[in-house]
Coordinates of N, CA and C in Angstrom, one line a residue:
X1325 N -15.8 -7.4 -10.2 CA -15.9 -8.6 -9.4 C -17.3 -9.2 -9.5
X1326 N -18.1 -8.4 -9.4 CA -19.6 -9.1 -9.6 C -20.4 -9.1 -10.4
X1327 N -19.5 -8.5 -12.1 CA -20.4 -8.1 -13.2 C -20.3 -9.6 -13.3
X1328 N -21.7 -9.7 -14.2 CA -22.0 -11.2 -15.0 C -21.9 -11.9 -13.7
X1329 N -21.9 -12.1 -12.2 CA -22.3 -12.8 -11.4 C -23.7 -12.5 -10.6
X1330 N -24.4 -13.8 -9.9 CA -25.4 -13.5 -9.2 C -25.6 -14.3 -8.0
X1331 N -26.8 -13.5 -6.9 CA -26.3 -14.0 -5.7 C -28.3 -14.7 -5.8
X1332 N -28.0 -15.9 -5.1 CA -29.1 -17.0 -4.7 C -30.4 -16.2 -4.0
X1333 N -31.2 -16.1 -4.3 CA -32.3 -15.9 -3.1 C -32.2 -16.5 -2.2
X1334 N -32.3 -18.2 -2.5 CA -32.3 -18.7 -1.3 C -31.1 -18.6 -0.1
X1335 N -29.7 -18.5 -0.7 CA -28.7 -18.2 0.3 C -29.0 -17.1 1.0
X1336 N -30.1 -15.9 0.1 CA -29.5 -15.1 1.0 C -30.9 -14.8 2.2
X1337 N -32.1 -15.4 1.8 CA -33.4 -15.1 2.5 C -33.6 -16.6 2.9
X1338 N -32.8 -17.6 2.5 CA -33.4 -19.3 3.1 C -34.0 -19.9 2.2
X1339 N -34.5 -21.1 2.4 CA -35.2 -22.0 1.3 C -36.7 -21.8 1.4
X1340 N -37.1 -21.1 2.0 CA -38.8 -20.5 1.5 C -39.0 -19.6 0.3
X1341 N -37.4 -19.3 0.1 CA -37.4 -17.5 -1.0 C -38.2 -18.2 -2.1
X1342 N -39.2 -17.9 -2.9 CA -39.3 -18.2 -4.3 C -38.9 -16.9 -5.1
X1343 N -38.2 -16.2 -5.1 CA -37.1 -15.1 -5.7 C -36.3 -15.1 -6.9
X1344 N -36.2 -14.2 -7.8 CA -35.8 -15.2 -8.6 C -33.8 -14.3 -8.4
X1345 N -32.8 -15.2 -8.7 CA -31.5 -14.4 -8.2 C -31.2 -13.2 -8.5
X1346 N -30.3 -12.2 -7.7 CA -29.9 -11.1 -7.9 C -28.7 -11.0 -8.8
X1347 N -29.3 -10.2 -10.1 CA -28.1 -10.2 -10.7 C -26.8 -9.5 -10.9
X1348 N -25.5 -9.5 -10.9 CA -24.8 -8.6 -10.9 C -24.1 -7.9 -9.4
X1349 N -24.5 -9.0 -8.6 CA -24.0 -8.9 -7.3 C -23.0 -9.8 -6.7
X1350 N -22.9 -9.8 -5.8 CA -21.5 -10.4 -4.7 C -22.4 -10.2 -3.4
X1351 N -21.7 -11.7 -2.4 CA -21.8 -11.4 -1.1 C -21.2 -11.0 -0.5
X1352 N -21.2 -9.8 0.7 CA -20.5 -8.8 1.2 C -19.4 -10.1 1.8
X1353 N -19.5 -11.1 2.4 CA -18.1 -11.7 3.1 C -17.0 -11.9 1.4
X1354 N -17.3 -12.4 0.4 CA -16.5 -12.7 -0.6 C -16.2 -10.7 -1.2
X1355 N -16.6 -9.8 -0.8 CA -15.8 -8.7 -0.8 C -14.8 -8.5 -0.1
X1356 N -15.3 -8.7 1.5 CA -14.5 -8.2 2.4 C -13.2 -9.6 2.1
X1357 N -13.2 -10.8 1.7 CA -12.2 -11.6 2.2 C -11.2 -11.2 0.9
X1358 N -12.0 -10.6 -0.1 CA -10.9 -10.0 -0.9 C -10.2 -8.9 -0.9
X1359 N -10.6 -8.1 -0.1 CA -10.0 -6.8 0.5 C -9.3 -6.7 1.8
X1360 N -9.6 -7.6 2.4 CA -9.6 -7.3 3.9 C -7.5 -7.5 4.0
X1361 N -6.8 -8.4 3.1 CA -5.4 -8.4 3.0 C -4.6 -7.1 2.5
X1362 N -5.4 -6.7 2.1 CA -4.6 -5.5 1.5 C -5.1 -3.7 2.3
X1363 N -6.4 -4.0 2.8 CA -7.1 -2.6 3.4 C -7.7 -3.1 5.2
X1364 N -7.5 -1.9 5.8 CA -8.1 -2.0 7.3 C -9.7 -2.6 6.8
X1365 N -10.2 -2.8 7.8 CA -11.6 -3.2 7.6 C -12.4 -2.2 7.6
X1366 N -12.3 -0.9 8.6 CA -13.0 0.5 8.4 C -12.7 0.9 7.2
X1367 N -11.5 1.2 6.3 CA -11.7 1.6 4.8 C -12.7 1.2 4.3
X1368 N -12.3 -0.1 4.3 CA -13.7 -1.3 3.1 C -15.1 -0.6 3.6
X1369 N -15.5 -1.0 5.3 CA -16.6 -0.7 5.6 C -17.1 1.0 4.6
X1370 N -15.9 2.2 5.0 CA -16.5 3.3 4.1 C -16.4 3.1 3.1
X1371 N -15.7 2.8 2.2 CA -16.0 2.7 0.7 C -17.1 2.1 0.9
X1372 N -17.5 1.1 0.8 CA -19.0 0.5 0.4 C -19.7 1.7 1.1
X1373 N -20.1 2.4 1.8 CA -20.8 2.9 2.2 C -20.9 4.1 1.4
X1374 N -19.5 4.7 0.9 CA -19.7 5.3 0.2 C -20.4 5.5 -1.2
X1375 N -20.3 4.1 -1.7 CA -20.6 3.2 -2.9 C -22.0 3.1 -3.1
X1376 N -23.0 2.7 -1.6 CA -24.1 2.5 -1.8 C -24.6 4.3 -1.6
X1377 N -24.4 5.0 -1.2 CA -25.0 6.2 -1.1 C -24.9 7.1 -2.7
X1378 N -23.6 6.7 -3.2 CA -23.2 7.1 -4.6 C -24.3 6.6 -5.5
X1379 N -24.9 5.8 -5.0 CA -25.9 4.6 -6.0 C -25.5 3.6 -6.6
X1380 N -24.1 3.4 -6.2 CA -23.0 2.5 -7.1 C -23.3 1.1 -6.7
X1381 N -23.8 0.6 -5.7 CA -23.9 -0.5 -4.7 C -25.8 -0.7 -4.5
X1382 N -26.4 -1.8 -4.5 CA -27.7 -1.8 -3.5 C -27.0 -2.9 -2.7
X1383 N -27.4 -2.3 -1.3 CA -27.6 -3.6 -0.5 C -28.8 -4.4 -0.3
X1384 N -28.5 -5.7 -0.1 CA -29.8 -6.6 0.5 C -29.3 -7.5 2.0
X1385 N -30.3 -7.2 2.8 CA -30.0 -8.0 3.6 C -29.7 -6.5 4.9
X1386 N -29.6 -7.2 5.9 CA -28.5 -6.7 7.2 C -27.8 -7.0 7.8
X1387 N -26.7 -6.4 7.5 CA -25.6 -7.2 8.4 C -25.7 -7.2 9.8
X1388 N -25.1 -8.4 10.5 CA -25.5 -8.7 11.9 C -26.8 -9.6 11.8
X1389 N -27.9 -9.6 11.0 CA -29.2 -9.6 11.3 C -29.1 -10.9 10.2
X1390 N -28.9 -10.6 9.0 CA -29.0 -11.8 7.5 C -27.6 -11.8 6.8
X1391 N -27.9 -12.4 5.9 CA -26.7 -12.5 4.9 C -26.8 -11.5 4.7
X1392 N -25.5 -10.6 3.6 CA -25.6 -9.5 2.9 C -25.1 -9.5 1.4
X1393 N -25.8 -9.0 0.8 CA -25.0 -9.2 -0.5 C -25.6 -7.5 -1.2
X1394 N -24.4 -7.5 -2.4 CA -24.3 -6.1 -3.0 C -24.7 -6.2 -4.2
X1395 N -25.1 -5.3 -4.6 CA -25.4 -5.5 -6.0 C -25.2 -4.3 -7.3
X1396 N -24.9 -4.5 -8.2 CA -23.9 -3.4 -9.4 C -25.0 -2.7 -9.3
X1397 N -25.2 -1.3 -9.6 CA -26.3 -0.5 -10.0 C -25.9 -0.6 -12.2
X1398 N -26.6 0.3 -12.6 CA -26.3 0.4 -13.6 C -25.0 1.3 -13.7
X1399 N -25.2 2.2 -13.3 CA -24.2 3.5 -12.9 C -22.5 2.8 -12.9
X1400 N -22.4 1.8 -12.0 CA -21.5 1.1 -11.1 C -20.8 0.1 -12.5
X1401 N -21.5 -0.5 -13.4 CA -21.2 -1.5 -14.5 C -20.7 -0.4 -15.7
X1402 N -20.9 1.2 -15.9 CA -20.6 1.9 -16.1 C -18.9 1.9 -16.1
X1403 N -19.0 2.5 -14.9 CA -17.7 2.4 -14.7 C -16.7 1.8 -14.7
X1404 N -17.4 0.1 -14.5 CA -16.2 -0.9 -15.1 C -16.0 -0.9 -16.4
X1405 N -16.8 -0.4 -17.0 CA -16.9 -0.6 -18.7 C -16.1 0.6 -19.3
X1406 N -15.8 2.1 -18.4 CA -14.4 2.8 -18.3 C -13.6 2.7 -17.6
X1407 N -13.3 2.0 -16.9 CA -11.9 2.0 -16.0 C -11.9 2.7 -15.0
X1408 N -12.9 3.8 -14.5 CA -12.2 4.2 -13.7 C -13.5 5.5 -13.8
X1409 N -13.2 5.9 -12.2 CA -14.5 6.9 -12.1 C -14.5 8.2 -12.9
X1410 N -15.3 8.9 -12.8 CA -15.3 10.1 -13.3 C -14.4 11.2 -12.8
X1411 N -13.3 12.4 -12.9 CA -12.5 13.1 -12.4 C -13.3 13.2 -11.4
X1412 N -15.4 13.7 -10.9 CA -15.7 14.5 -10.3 C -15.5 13.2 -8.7
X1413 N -15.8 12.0 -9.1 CA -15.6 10.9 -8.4 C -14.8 10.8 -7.5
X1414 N -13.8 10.9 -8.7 CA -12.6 10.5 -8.1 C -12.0 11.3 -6.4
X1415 N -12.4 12.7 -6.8 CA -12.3 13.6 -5.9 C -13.3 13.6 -4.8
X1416 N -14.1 13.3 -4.7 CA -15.3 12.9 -3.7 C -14.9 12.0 -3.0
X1417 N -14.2 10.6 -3.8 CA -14.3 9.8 -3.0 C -12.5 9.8 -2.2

């Protein structure tokens, strides 16, 4: 969903950011509105959580506080590029 996409500086820090975009990310609401029909919201919330601790995910921002947006690790673009996690993954997660 967010290989080859990138998220704004400015959307996500305002129009002071001179930043240059993040690439290979998503904003966390255009995750959650894609998941949120098919999964409870606490799943989503752990998987990403799981995701960024895996190293699969960086976040920027704080939720509640700023925008949020996520961003592919290398590790994470990996995996899209196999289909599918590693057996050890799979079982963790």
């Amino acid at each position: 969903m967010a290989e080859g996409k990138f998220v704004s500086s400015v959307w996500l820090k305002g129009e002071h950011s001179t930043e240059l975009p993040i690439h290979n990310a998503v904003p966390l609401f255009a995750t959650e509105r894609d998941l949120v029909l098919r999964h409870k919201k606490i799943e989503i919330e752990d998987s990403l959580y799981f995701l960024e601790k895996r190293e699969y995910l960086r976040r920027y921002g704080i939720q509640g506080w700023t925008r949020v947006a996520f961003q592919l690790s290398n590790a994470a673009l990996e995996v899209l590029k196999a289909g599918s996690f590693t057996v050890e993954e799979q079982q963790v997660f």
